[in-house]
Coordinates of N, CA and C in Angstrom, one line a residue:
M5 N 91.4 130.8 112.4 CA 91.3 129.5 113.0 C 90.1 129.4 114.0
S6 N 89.3 128.4 114.0 CA 88.1 128.3 114.8 C 88.5 128.4 116.3
K7 N 87.6 129.0 117.0 CA 87.7 129.1 118.5 C 86.4 128.6 119.1
G8 N 85.8 127.6 118.5 CA 84.5 127.1 118.9 C 84.7 126.1 120.1
I9 N 83.9 126.4 121.1 CA 83.9 125.5 122.3 C 82.5 125.0 122.6
L10 N 82.4 123.7 122.8 CA 81.1 123.1 123.1 C 81.1 122.8 124.6
L11 N 80.1 123.4 125.4 CA 79.9 123.1 126.8 C 78.7 122.3 127.0
I12 N 78.8 121.1 127.7 CA 77.7 120.3 128.0 C 77.6 120.2 129.5
E13 N 76.6 120.8 130.1 CA 76.5 120.9 131.5 C 75.0 121.1 131.8
D14 N 74.4 120.2 132.6 CA 73.0 120.3 132.9 C 72.6 121.2 134.0
D15 N 73.5 121.7 134.8 CA 73.3 122.8 135.8 C 73.1 124.1 135.0
K16 N 71.9 124.6 134.9 CA 71.6 125.8 134.1 C 72.4 127.0 134.5
S17 N 72.5 127.3 135.8 CA 73.2 128.5 136.3 C 74.7 128.3 136.0
L18 N 75.2 127.1 136.2 CA 76.7 126.9 136.0 C 76.9 127.0 134.5
N19 N 76.1 126.5 133.7 CA 76.2 126.5 132.2 C 76.2 128.0 131.7
R20 N 75.3 128.8 132.3 CA 75.3 130.2 131.9 C 76.5 130.9 132.3
A21 N 77.0 130.7 133.5 CA 78.1 131.4 134.1 C 79.4 131.1 133.3
V22 N 79.6 129.8 133.0 CA 80.8 129.4 132.2 C 80.7 129.9 130.8
S23 N 79.5 129.8 130.2 CA 79.4 130.2 128.8 C 79.6 131.7 128.7
L24 N 79.1 132.5 129.6 CA 79.3 133.9 129.6 C 80.8 134.3 129.7
K25 N 81.5 133.6 130.6 CA 82.9 133.9 130.9 C 83.8 133.6 129.6
L26 N 83.4 132.4 129.0 CA 84.2 132.0 127.8 C 83.9 132.9 126.7
S27 N 82.7 133.4 126.6 CA 82.3 134.3 125.5 C 83.1 135.6 125.7
K28 N 83.3 136.1 126.9 CA 84.0 137.3 127.2 C 85.5 137.2 126.8
E29 N 86.0 135.9 126.9 CA 87.4 135.6 126.5 C 87.6 135.6 125.0
G30 N 86.5 135.7 124.3 CA 86.6 135.7 122.8 C 86.3 134.4 122.1
Y31 N 85.8 133.4 122.9 CA 85.4 132.1 122.3 C 84.0 132.1 121.8
E32 N 83.8 131.3 120.8 CA 82.4 131.1 120.3 C 81.9 129.8 121.0
V33 N 80.9 130.1 121.9 CA 80.5 129.0 122.8 C 79.1 128.4 122.3
Y34 N 79.0 127.1 122.3 CA 77.8 126.4 122.0 C 77.5 125.6 123.2
S35 N 76.3 125.9 123.9 CA 76.0 125.2 125.1 C 74.9 124.2 124.9
A36 N 75.0 123.1 125.7 CA 73.9 122.1 125.7 C 73.8 121.6 127.1
E37 N 72.6 121.0 127.4 CA 72.3 120.5 128.7 C 72.2 119.0 128.7
T38 N 72.2 118.4 127.5 CA 72.1 116.9 127.4 C 73.2 116.5 126.4
L39 N 73.5 115.2 126.4 CA 74.5 114.6 125.4 C 73.9 114.7 124.0
K40 N 72.6 114.4 123.9 CA 71.9 114.5 122.6 C 72.1 115.8 122.0
E41 N 71.8 116.9 122.7 CA 72.0 118.3 122.2 C 73.4 118.5 121.9
G42 N 74.3 118.0 122.7 CA 75.8 118.2 122.5 C 76.2 117.6 121.2
W43 N 75.8 116.3 121.0 CA 76.2 115.6 119.8 C 75.7 116.3 118.5
E44 N 74.5 116.8 118.6 CA 73.9 117.5 117.4 C 74.8 118.7 117.1
L45 N 75.2 119.5 118.1 CA 76.0 120.7 117.9 C 77.4 120.3 117.4
Y46 N 78.0 119.2 118.0 CA 79.3 118.8 117.6 C 79.3 118.4 116.1
Q47 N 78.3 117.8 115.6 CA 78.2 117.4 114.2 C 78.1 118.5 113.2
C48 N 77.5 119.6 113.6 CA 77.2 120.7 112.7 C 78.0 121.9 112.9
Q49 N 78.8 122.0 114.0 CA 79.6 123.2 114.3 C 81.1 122.9 114.2
D50 N 81.9 123.9 114.1 CA 83.4 123.7 114.1 C 83.9 123.8 115.5
I51 N 83.9 122.7 116.2 CA 84.2 122.6 117.6 C 85.7 122.2 117.8
V52 N 86.5 123.0 118.5 CA 87.9 122.7 118.8 C 88.0 122.1 120.2
L53 N 87.2 122.5 121.1 CA 87.3 122.1 122.5 C 85.9 121.7 123.1
I54 N 85.8 120.6 123.8 CA 84.6 120.2 124.5 C 84.8 120.3 126.0
I55 N 83.9 120.9 126.7 CA 83.9 120.9 128.2 C 82.7 120.1 128.5
C56 N 82.8 119.0 129.2 CA 81.7 118.1 129.4 C 81.6 117.6 130.8
D57 N 80.4 117.6 131.4 CA 80.1 117.0 132.7 C 80.1 115.4 132.4
I58 N 80.2 114.7 133.5 CA 80.1 113.2 133.3 C 78.7 112.7 133.6
G59 N 78.1 113.1 134.7 CA 76.8 112.7 135.1 C 75.8 113.6 134.4
L60 N 75.2 113.2 133.3 CA 74.2 114.0 132.6 C 72.9 113.2 132.5
P61 N 71.8 113.9 132.3 CA 70.4 113.3 132.3 C 70.3 112.1 131.3
D62 N 70.9 112.2 130.2 CA 70.7 111.1 129.2 C 72.0 110.2 129.0
G63 N 72.9 110.2 130.0 CA 74.0 109.3 129.8 C 75.3 109.8 130.5
S64 N 76.4 109.2 130.1 CA 77.7 109.5 130.7 C 78.6 110.3 129.8
G65 N 79.2 111.3 130.3 CA 80.2 112.1 129.5 C 81.4 111.2 129.1
L66 N 81.7 110.1 129.9 CA 82.8 109.2 129.5 C 82.5 108.6 128.2
D67 N 81.2 108.1 128.0 CA 80.8 107.5 126.7 C 80.8 108.5 125.6
F68 N 80.4 109.7 125.9 CA 80.4 110.8 124.9 C 81.9 111.1 124.4
C69 N 82.8 111.1 125.3 CA 84.2 111.3 125.0 C 84.7 110.2 124.1
S70 N 84.4 108.9 124.4 CA 84.8 107.8 123.6 C 84.2 107.9 122.2
K71 N 83.0 108.4 122.1 CA 82.3 108.6 120.8 C 83.0 109.6 120.0
V72 N 83.4 110.7 120.6 CA 84.1 111.8 119.9 C 85.5 111.3 119.4
R73 N 86.2 110.5 120.3 CA 87.5 110.0 119.9 C 87.4 108.9 118.7
S74 N 86.2 108.4 118.5 CA 86.0 107.4 117.5 C 86.0 108.0 116.1
I75 N 85.8 109.3 116.1 CA 85.8 110.0 114.8 C 87.2 110.5 114.4
K76 N 87.9 109.7 113.7 CA 89.3 110.0 113.4 C 89.6 111.2 112.5
E77 N 88.5 111.6 111.8 CA 88.7 112.7 110.9 C 88.8 114.1 111.6
R78 N 88.4 114.1 112.9 CA 88.4 115.3 113.6 C 89.3 115.3 114.8
T79 N 90.0 116.4 115.0 CA 90.9 116.6 116.2 C 90.2 117.5 117.2
T80 N 89.8 117.0 118.4 CA 89.1 117.8 119.3 C 89.8 117.7 120.7
V81 N 89.9 118.8 121.4 CA 90.4 118.8 122.8 C 89.3 118.5 123.7
F82 N 89.5 117.7 124.7 CA 88.3 117.3 125.6 C 88.7 117.5 127.1
L83 N 87.8 118.3 127.8 CA 88.1 118.6 129.2 C 86.8 118.2 130.0
F84 N 87.0 117.3 131.0 CA 85.9 117.0 131.8 C 85.7 118.0 133.0
L85 N 84.5 118.3 133.3 CA 84.2 119.2 134.3 C 83.1 118.6 135.2
T86 N 83.4 118.0 136.3 CA 82.5 117.1 137.0 C 82.7 117.1 138.5
A87 N 81.7 116.7 139.2 CA 81.8 116.5 140.7 C 82.4 115.1 141.1
M88 N 82.6 114.3 140.1 CA 83.1 112.9 140.4 C 84.6 113.1 140.5
D89 N 85.1 113.0 141.8 CA 86.5 113.4 142.1 C 87.4 112.4 142.7
T90 N 86.9 111.1 142.6 CA 87.8 110.0 143.1 C 88.9 109.8 142.2
E91 N 90.0 109.1 142.6 CA 91.1 108.8 141.8 C 90.7 107.9 140.6
T92 N 89.8 107.0 140.9 CA 89.3 106.1 139.8 C 88.6 106.9 138.8
D93 N 87.7 107.8 139.2 CA 87.0 108.6 138.2 C 87.9 109.4 137.3
I94 N 88.9 110.0 137.9 CA 89.9 110.8 137.2 C 90.7 110.0 136.2
I95 N 91.1 108.8 136.6 CA 91.9 107.9 135.7 C 91.0 107.5 134.6
M96 N 89.7 107.1 134.8 CA 88.8 106.7 133.8 C 88.6 107.9 132.7
G97 N 88.6 109.1 133.2 CA 88.5 110.2 132.3 C 89.6 110.3 131.4
Y98 N 90.8 110.1 131.9 CA 92.0 110.2 131.0 C 92.0 109.0 130.0
E99 N 91.6 107.8 130.6 CA 91.7 106.6 129.8 C 90.8 106.6 128.6
V100 N 89.6 107.3 128.7 CA 88.7 107.3 127.5 C 89.1 108.4 126.5
G101 N 90.1 109.2 126.8 CA 90.6 110.1 125.9 C 90.5 111.6 126.3
G102 N 90.2 111.8 127.6 CA 90.2 113.2 128.1 C 91.6 113.8 128.1
D103 N 91.6 115.1 127.8 CA 92.9 115.8 127.8 C 93.2 116.5 129.2
D104 N 92.1 116.8 129.9 CA 92.2 117.4 131.2 C 91.0 117.1 132.0
Y105 N 91.0 117.3 133.4 CA 90.0 116.9 134.3 C 89.9 117.9 135.4
V106 N 88.7 118.6 135.5 CA 88.5 119.6 136.5 C 87.4 119.2 137.4
T107 N 87.6 119.1 138.7 CA 86.5 118.7 139.6 C 85.8 119.9 140.3
K108 N 84.5 119.7 140.5 CA 83.7 120.7 141.2 C 83.8 120.5 142.7
P109 N 83.7 121.6 143.5 CA 83.7 123.0 143.0 C 85.0 123.4 142.5
F110 N 85.0 124.4 141.6 CA 86.2 124.8 141.0 C 86.3 126.3 140.9
S111 N 87.4 126.9 140.6 CA 87.6 128.3 140.4 C 87.4 128.6 138.9
L112 N 86.5 129.5 138.7 CA 86.2 129.9 137.3 C 87.5 130.4 136.6
A113 N 88.3 131.2 137.4 CA 89.5 131.7 136.8 C 90.5 130.6 136.4
V114 N 90.6 129.6 137.3 CA 91.5 128.5 136.9 C 91.0 127.7 135.7
L115 N 89.7 127.5 135.6 CA 89.1 126.9 134.4 C 89.4 127.6 133.2
I116 N 89.3 128.9 133.2 CA 89.5 129.8 132.0 C 91.0 129.7 131.7
S117 N 91.9 129.7 132.7 CA 93.3 129.5 132.4 C 93.6 128.2 131.7
K118 N 93.0 127.1 132.2 CA 93.2 125.8 131.6 C 92.7 125.8 130.1
V119 N 91.6 126.4 129.9 CA 91.0 126.5 128.5 C 91.9 127.3 127.6
N120 N 92.4 128.4 128.1 CA 93.3 129.3 127.3 C 94.6 128.5 126.9
A121 N 95.1 127.8 127.9 CA 96.4 127.0 127.7 C 96.1 125.9 126.6
M122 N 95.0 125.2 126.8 CA 94.7 124.1 125.9 C 94.5 124.6 124.5
M123 N 93.7 125.7 124.3 CA 93.5 126.3 123.0 C 94.7 126.8 122.4
N124 N 95.6 127.4 123.2 CA 96.9 128.0 122.6 C 97.7 126.9 122.1
R125 N 97.8 125.7 122.9 CA 98.6 124.6 122.4 C 98.1 124.0 121.1
Y126 N 96.8 123.9 121.0 CA 96.2 123.4 119.8 C 96.5 124.3 118.6
C127 N 96.3 125.6 118.8 CA 96.6 126.5 117.7 C 98.0 126.5 117.3
E128 N 98.9 126.5 118.3 CA 100.4 126.5 118.0 C 100.8 125.3 117.2
N129 N 100.2 124.1 117.5 CA 100.5 122.9 116.8 C 100.1 123.0 115.4
I130 N 98.9 123.5 115.1 CA 98.4 123.6 113.8 C 99.1 124.7 113.0
L131 N 99.3 125.8 113.6 CA 100.0 126.9 112.9 C 101.4 126.6 112.6
S132 N 102.1 125.9 113.4 CA 103.5 125.5 113.2 C 103.6 124.7 111.9
I133 N 102.6 123.9 111.6 CA 102.6 123.1 110.4 C 102.4 124.0 109.2
R134 N 101.5 125.0 109.3 CA 101.1 125.8 108.2 C 102.2 126.8 107.8
K135 N 103.3 126.9 108.5 CA 104.4 127.9 108.2 C 105.3 127.3 107.1
S136 N 105.1 126.1 106.7 CA 105.9 125.5 105.7 C 105.8 126.4 104.4
K137 N 107.0 126.6 103.7 CA 107.0 127.4 102.5 C 106.2 126.8 101.4
N138 N 106.2 125.5 101.3 CA 105.5 124.9 100.2 C 104.3 124.0 100.8
D139 N 103.1 124.4 100.4 CA 101.9 123.7 100.9 C 101.9 122.2 100.6
S140 N 102.5 121.9 99.5 CA 102.6 120.5 99.1 C 103.5 119.6 100.0
C141 N 104.2 120.3 100.9 CA 105.0 119.6 101.8 C 104.2 119.0 103.0
I142 N 103.0 119.4 103.1 CA 102.2 119.0 104.3 C 101.0 118.1 103.8
I143 N 100.9 116.9 104.4 CA 99.9 115.9 104.0 C 99.1 115.6 105.3
K144 N 97.8 115.5 105.1 CA 96.9 115.2 106.2 C 96.0 114.0 105.9
S145 N 95.9 113.1 106.9 CA 95.0 112.0 106.7 C 94.4 111.6 108.1
V146 N 93.1 111.4 108.2 CA 92.5 111.3 109.5 C 93.0 112.4 110.5
D147 N 93.5 112.0 111.6 CA 94.1 113.1 112.6 C 95.6 113.1 112.5
I148 N 96.2 112.7 111.4 CA 97.6 112.7 111.3 C 98.0 113.8 110.2
I149 N 99.0 114.6 110.6 CA 99.5 115.6 109.7 C 101.0 115.4 109.6
F150 N 101.5 115.3 108.4 CA 102.9 115.0 108.1 C 103.6 116.2 107.4
D151 N 104.6 116.8 108.0 CA 105.3 117.9 107.4 C 106.6 117.4 106.8
K152 N 106.7 117.2 105.5 CA 107.8 116.6 104.9 C 109.1 117.5 105.0
E153 N 108.9 118.8 105.0 CA 110.0 119.8 105.0 C 110.6 119.8 106.4
K154 N 109.8 119.8 107.4 CA 110.4 119.8 108.8 C 110.6 118.4 109.4
K155 N 110.1 117.4 108.6 CA 110.2 116.0 109.0 C 109.7 115.8 110.4
F156 N 108.5 116.2 110.6 CA 107.8 115.8 111.9 C 106.4 115.5 111.6
V157 N 105.8 114.7 112.5 CA 104.4 114.2 112.4 C 103.6 114.6 113.6
I158 N 102.4 115.0 113.4 CA 101.5 115.4 114.5 C 100.3 114.5 114.3
K159 N 99.9 113.9 115.5 CA 98.7 113.1 115.5 C 97.8 113.6 116.7
G160 N 96.6 113.9 116.4 CA 95.7 114.4 117.4 C 96.2 115.6 118.1
G161 N 96.9 116.5 117.4 CA 97.4 117.7 118.0 C 98.7 117.6 118.7
E162 N 99.2 116.4 118.8 CA 100.5 116.2 119.6 C 101.6 115.6 118.6
Q163 N 102.8 115.9 118.9 CA 103.9 115.4 118.0 C 104.0 113.9 118.2
L164 N 104.1 113.2 117.1 CA 104.3 111.7 117.1 C 105.8 111.4 116.8
F165 N 106.4 110.6 117.7 CA 107.8 110.3 117.5 C 108.0 109.0 116.8
L166 N 108.6 109.0 115.6 CA 108.8 107.8 114.8 C 110.3 107.6 114.5
T167 N 110.7 106.4 114.2 CA 112.0 106.1 113.8 C 112.1 106.6 112.3
A168 N 113.3 106.7 111.8 CA 113.5 107.1 110.4 C 112.8 106.2 109.4
N169 N 112.8 104.9 109.7 CA 112.2 103.9 108.8 C 110.7 104.1 108.9
E170 N 110.2 104.2 110.1 CA 108.7 104.4 110.3 C 108.2 105.6 109.6
Q171 N 109.0 106.7 109.7 CA 108.6 107.9 109.1 C 108.6 107.8 107.6
R172 N 109.6 107.2 107.0 CA 109.6 107.0 105.5 C 108.4 106.1 105.1
L173 N 108.2 105.1 105.9 CA 107.1 104.1 105.6 C 105.7 104.9 105.6
L174 N 105.5 105.7 106.7 CA 104.3 106.4 106.8 C 104.1 107.4 105.6
L175 N 105.2 108.1 105.3 CA 105.1 109.0 104.2 C 104.8 108.4 102.8
Y176 N 105.3 107.2 102.6 CA 105.0 106.5 101.4 C 103.6 106.1 101.3
F177 N 103.0 105.7 102.5 CA 101.6 105.3 102.5 C 100.7 106.6 102.2
L178 N 101.1 107.7 102.9 CA 100.4 109.0 102.7 C 100.4 109.5 101.3
E179 N 101.5 109.2 100.6 CA 101.6 109.7 99.2 C 101.0 108.7 98.2
N180 N 100.6 107.5 98.7 CA 99.9 106.5 97.9 C 98.7 105.9 98.6
P181 N 97.7 106.8 99.0 CA 96.6 106.3 99.7 C 95.6 105.5 98.8
M182 N 94.9 104.6 99.4 CA 93.8 103.8 98.7 C 94.4 103.0 97.6
K183 N 95.7 102.6 97.7 CA 96.4 101.8 96.7 C 96.9 100.6 97.4
V184 N 96.8 99.4 96.8 CA 97.4 98.2 97.4 C 98.9 98.2 97.0
L185 N 99.8 98.2 98.1 CA 101.2 98.2 97.9 C 101.8 96.9 98.3
S186 N 102.6 96.3 97.5 CA 103.2 95.0 97.8 C 104.4 95.2 98.7
K187 N 104.8 94.1 99.4 CA 106.0 94.2 100.2 C 107.2 94.6 99.4
N188 N 107.3 94.1 98.2 CA 108.5 94.5 97.3 C 108.5 96.0 97.0
Q189 N 107.3 96.5 96.8 CA 107.2 98.0 96.5 C 107.6 98.8 97.7
L190 N 107.2 98.4 98.9 CA 107.6 99.1 100.1 C 109.1 98.9 100.4
L191 N 109.6 97.8 100.1 CA 111.1 97.6 100.3 C 111.9 98.5 99.4
E192 N 111.5 98.5 98.2 CA 112.2 99.4 97.2 C 112.1 100.9 97.5
A193 N 110.9 101.3 97.9 CA 110.6 102.7 98.2 C 111.2 103.2 99.5
V194 N 111.2 102.3 100.5 CA 111.5 102.8 101.8 C 112.9 102.4 102.3
W195 N 113.4 101.2 101.9 CA 114.7 100.8 102.4 C 115.8 100.8 101.4
D196 N 115.5 100.6 100.1 CA 116.6 100.6 99.2 C 117.3 102.0 99.0
V197 N 116.7 103.0 99.5 CA 117.3 104.3 99.4 C 118.6 104.4 100.2
D198 N 118.7 103.5 101.2 CA 120.0 103.4 102.0 C 121.0 102.4 101.4
G199 N 120.5 101.7 100.4 CA 121.5 100.7 99.8 C 121.7 99.5 100.7
N200 N 120.8 99.3 101.7 CA 121.0 98.2 102.6 C 120.2 97.0 102.1
F201 N 120.7 95.8 102.4 CA 119.9 94.6 102.1 C 119.0 94.3 103.2
V202 N 117.7 94.1 102.9 CA 116.7 93.8 103.9 C 115.8 92.7 103.3
D203 N 115.1 92.0 104.2 CA 114.1 91.0 103.7 C 112.7 91.5 104.0
D204 N 111.7 90.8 103.4 CA 110.3 91.3 103.6 C 109.8 91.3 105.0
N205 N 110.5 90.5 105.9 CA 110.1 90.5 107.3 C 110.3 91.9 107.9
T206 N 111.2 92.7 107.4 CA 111.5 94.1 107.8 C 110.2 94.9 107.6
V207 N 109.5 94.7 106.5 CA 108.3 95.4 106.2 C 107.3 95.1 107.3
T208 N 107.1 93.8 107.6 CA 106.1 93.3 108.5 C 106.3 93.9 109.9
V209 N 107.6 93.9 110.3 CA 107.9 94.4 111.7 C 107.7 95.9 111.8
N210 N 108.1 96.7 110.7 CA 107.9 98.1 110.8 C 106.4 98.6 110.7
I211 N 105.7 97.8 109.9 CA 104.2 98.1 109.8 C 103.6 97.8 111.2
R212 N 104.0 96.8 111.8 CA 103.4 96.5 113.1 C 103.7 97.6 114.1
R213 N 105.0 98.1 114.1 CA 105.3 99.2 115.0 C 104.6 100.5 114.7
L214 N 104.4 100.7 113.4 CA 103.7 101.9 113.0 C 102.3 101.9 113.4
R215 N 101.7 100.7 113.2 CA 100.3 100.5 113.7 C 100.1 100.8 115.2
E216 N 101.1 100.4 115.9 CA 101.0 100.6 117.4 C 101.0 102.1 117.8
K217 N 101.5 102.9 116.9 CA 101.6 104.3 117.1 C 100.4 105.1 116.5
I218 N 99.7 104.6 115.5 CA 98.7 105.3 114.9 C 97.3 104.7 114.9
E219 N 97.2 103.4 115.2 CA 95.9 102.8 115.2 C 95.3 102.8 116.6
E220 N 94.0 102.9 116.6 CA 93.3 102.9 117.9 C 93.4 101.4 118.5
N221 N 93.3 100.4 117.6 CA 93.4 99.0 118.0 C 94.4 98.4 117.0
P222 N 95.7 98.3 117.3 CA 96.6 97.8 116.4 C 96.4 96.3 116.0
S223 N 95.7 95.5 116.8 CA 95.4 94.2 116.5 C 94.3 94.1 115.5
K224 N 93.5 95.1 115.4 CA 92.4 95.2 114.4 C 92.5 96.5 113.6
P225 N 93.6 96.6 112.8 CA 93.8 97.9 112.2 C 92.7 98.4 111.2
S226 N 92.5 99.7 111.2 CA 91.4 100.3 110.4 C 92.0 101.2 109.4
I227 N 93.3 101.6 109.5 CA 94.0 102.5 108.6 C 94.9 101.8 107.7
I228 N 95.9 101.1 108.2 CA 96.8 100.3 107.4 C 96.3 98.8 107.4
K229 N 95.7 98.4 106.3 CA 95.1 97.1 106.3 C 95.8 96.1 105.4
N230 N 95.8 94.8 105.8 CA 96.4 93.8 105.0 C 95.4 93.4 103.9
I231 N 96.0 93.2 102.7 CA 95.2 92.6 101.6 C 95.9 91.3 101.3
R232 N 95.2 90.2 101.7 CA 95.8 88.9 101.7 C 96.4 88.5 100.3
G233 N 97.7 88.2 100.4 CA 98.4 87.7 99.2 C 98.9 88.9 98.3
L234 N 98.5 90.1 98.6 CA 98.9 91.2 97.7 C 99.7 92.3 98.4
G235 N 99.4 92.6 99.7 CA 100.3 93.6 100.4 C 99.4 94.4 101.4
Y236 N 99.6 95.7 101.4 CA 98.9 96.6 102.4 C 98.3 97.8 101.6
I237 N 97.3 98.4 102.3 CA 96.7 99.5 101.8 C 96.4 100.6 102.9
W238 N 96.7 101.8 102.6 CA 96.4 102.9 103.5 C 94.9 103.3 103.2
E239 N 94.0 102.8 104.0 CA 92.5 102.9 103.6 C 91.9 104.1 104.2
R240 N 92.5 105.3 103.9 CA 92.0 106.6 104.3 C 92.4 107.6 103.2
K241 N 91.5 108.6 103.0 CA 91.9 109.6 102.0 C 92.9 110.5 102.6
C242 N 93.7 111.1 101.8 CA 94.8 112.1 102.2 C 94.6 113.4 101.4
E243 N 95.0 114.5 102.0 CA 94.9 115.8 101.4 C 96.1 116.6 101.6
K244 N 96.5 117.4 100.7 CA 97.6 118.3 100.9 C 97.1 119.6 101.4
L245 N 97.8 120.1 102.5 CA 97.3 121.4 103.1 C 98.1 122.6 102.5

């Protein structure tokens, strides 16, 4: 499993010190001093964790984090390392998608401990899925991983808690990607297994709830889309792990 870390820090001496320490911990470190350099590395390297300053010569690390989070096909841990230490700054860091926030000056030992903990959690989440006896029991689409055998869902490296109906609905979409599915098809596949009578409004309500948990903007869905007069489509590719 990749142990790639991208460090974006314009202070040359700090960049070298952190890079050296991370390398000694066994990580493969890619360092950059600008967001442009960082983005080029992120696109061509297998990066698991990004450590990024906020105030950089060519822009804001906050915008860089938002850009990273817009790529749904990749799951990346993001840690801010910055001198911006007000409560507002920290809140903004988390709101744009940061997983942790370390303010300068900082202890290098504490930073390494945080990195180790974040990387361990990431690896444990992925490895726990791969322990399934049957590879076909695991389906992945964008940053969502569904383990049919263990009946749990991971999104962005964290467990996603769904109701039984939401889970069955999600699984049916994942097993039928890029296909237009009518409300009747969804009703028969997801709800008739219980032998309960439901109407098509049930589909609408559960799709809305599912979107709220998986879509970046539920009011403008990009994964589960409406096809007017026909039904819904899971507009992302799926793969079996």
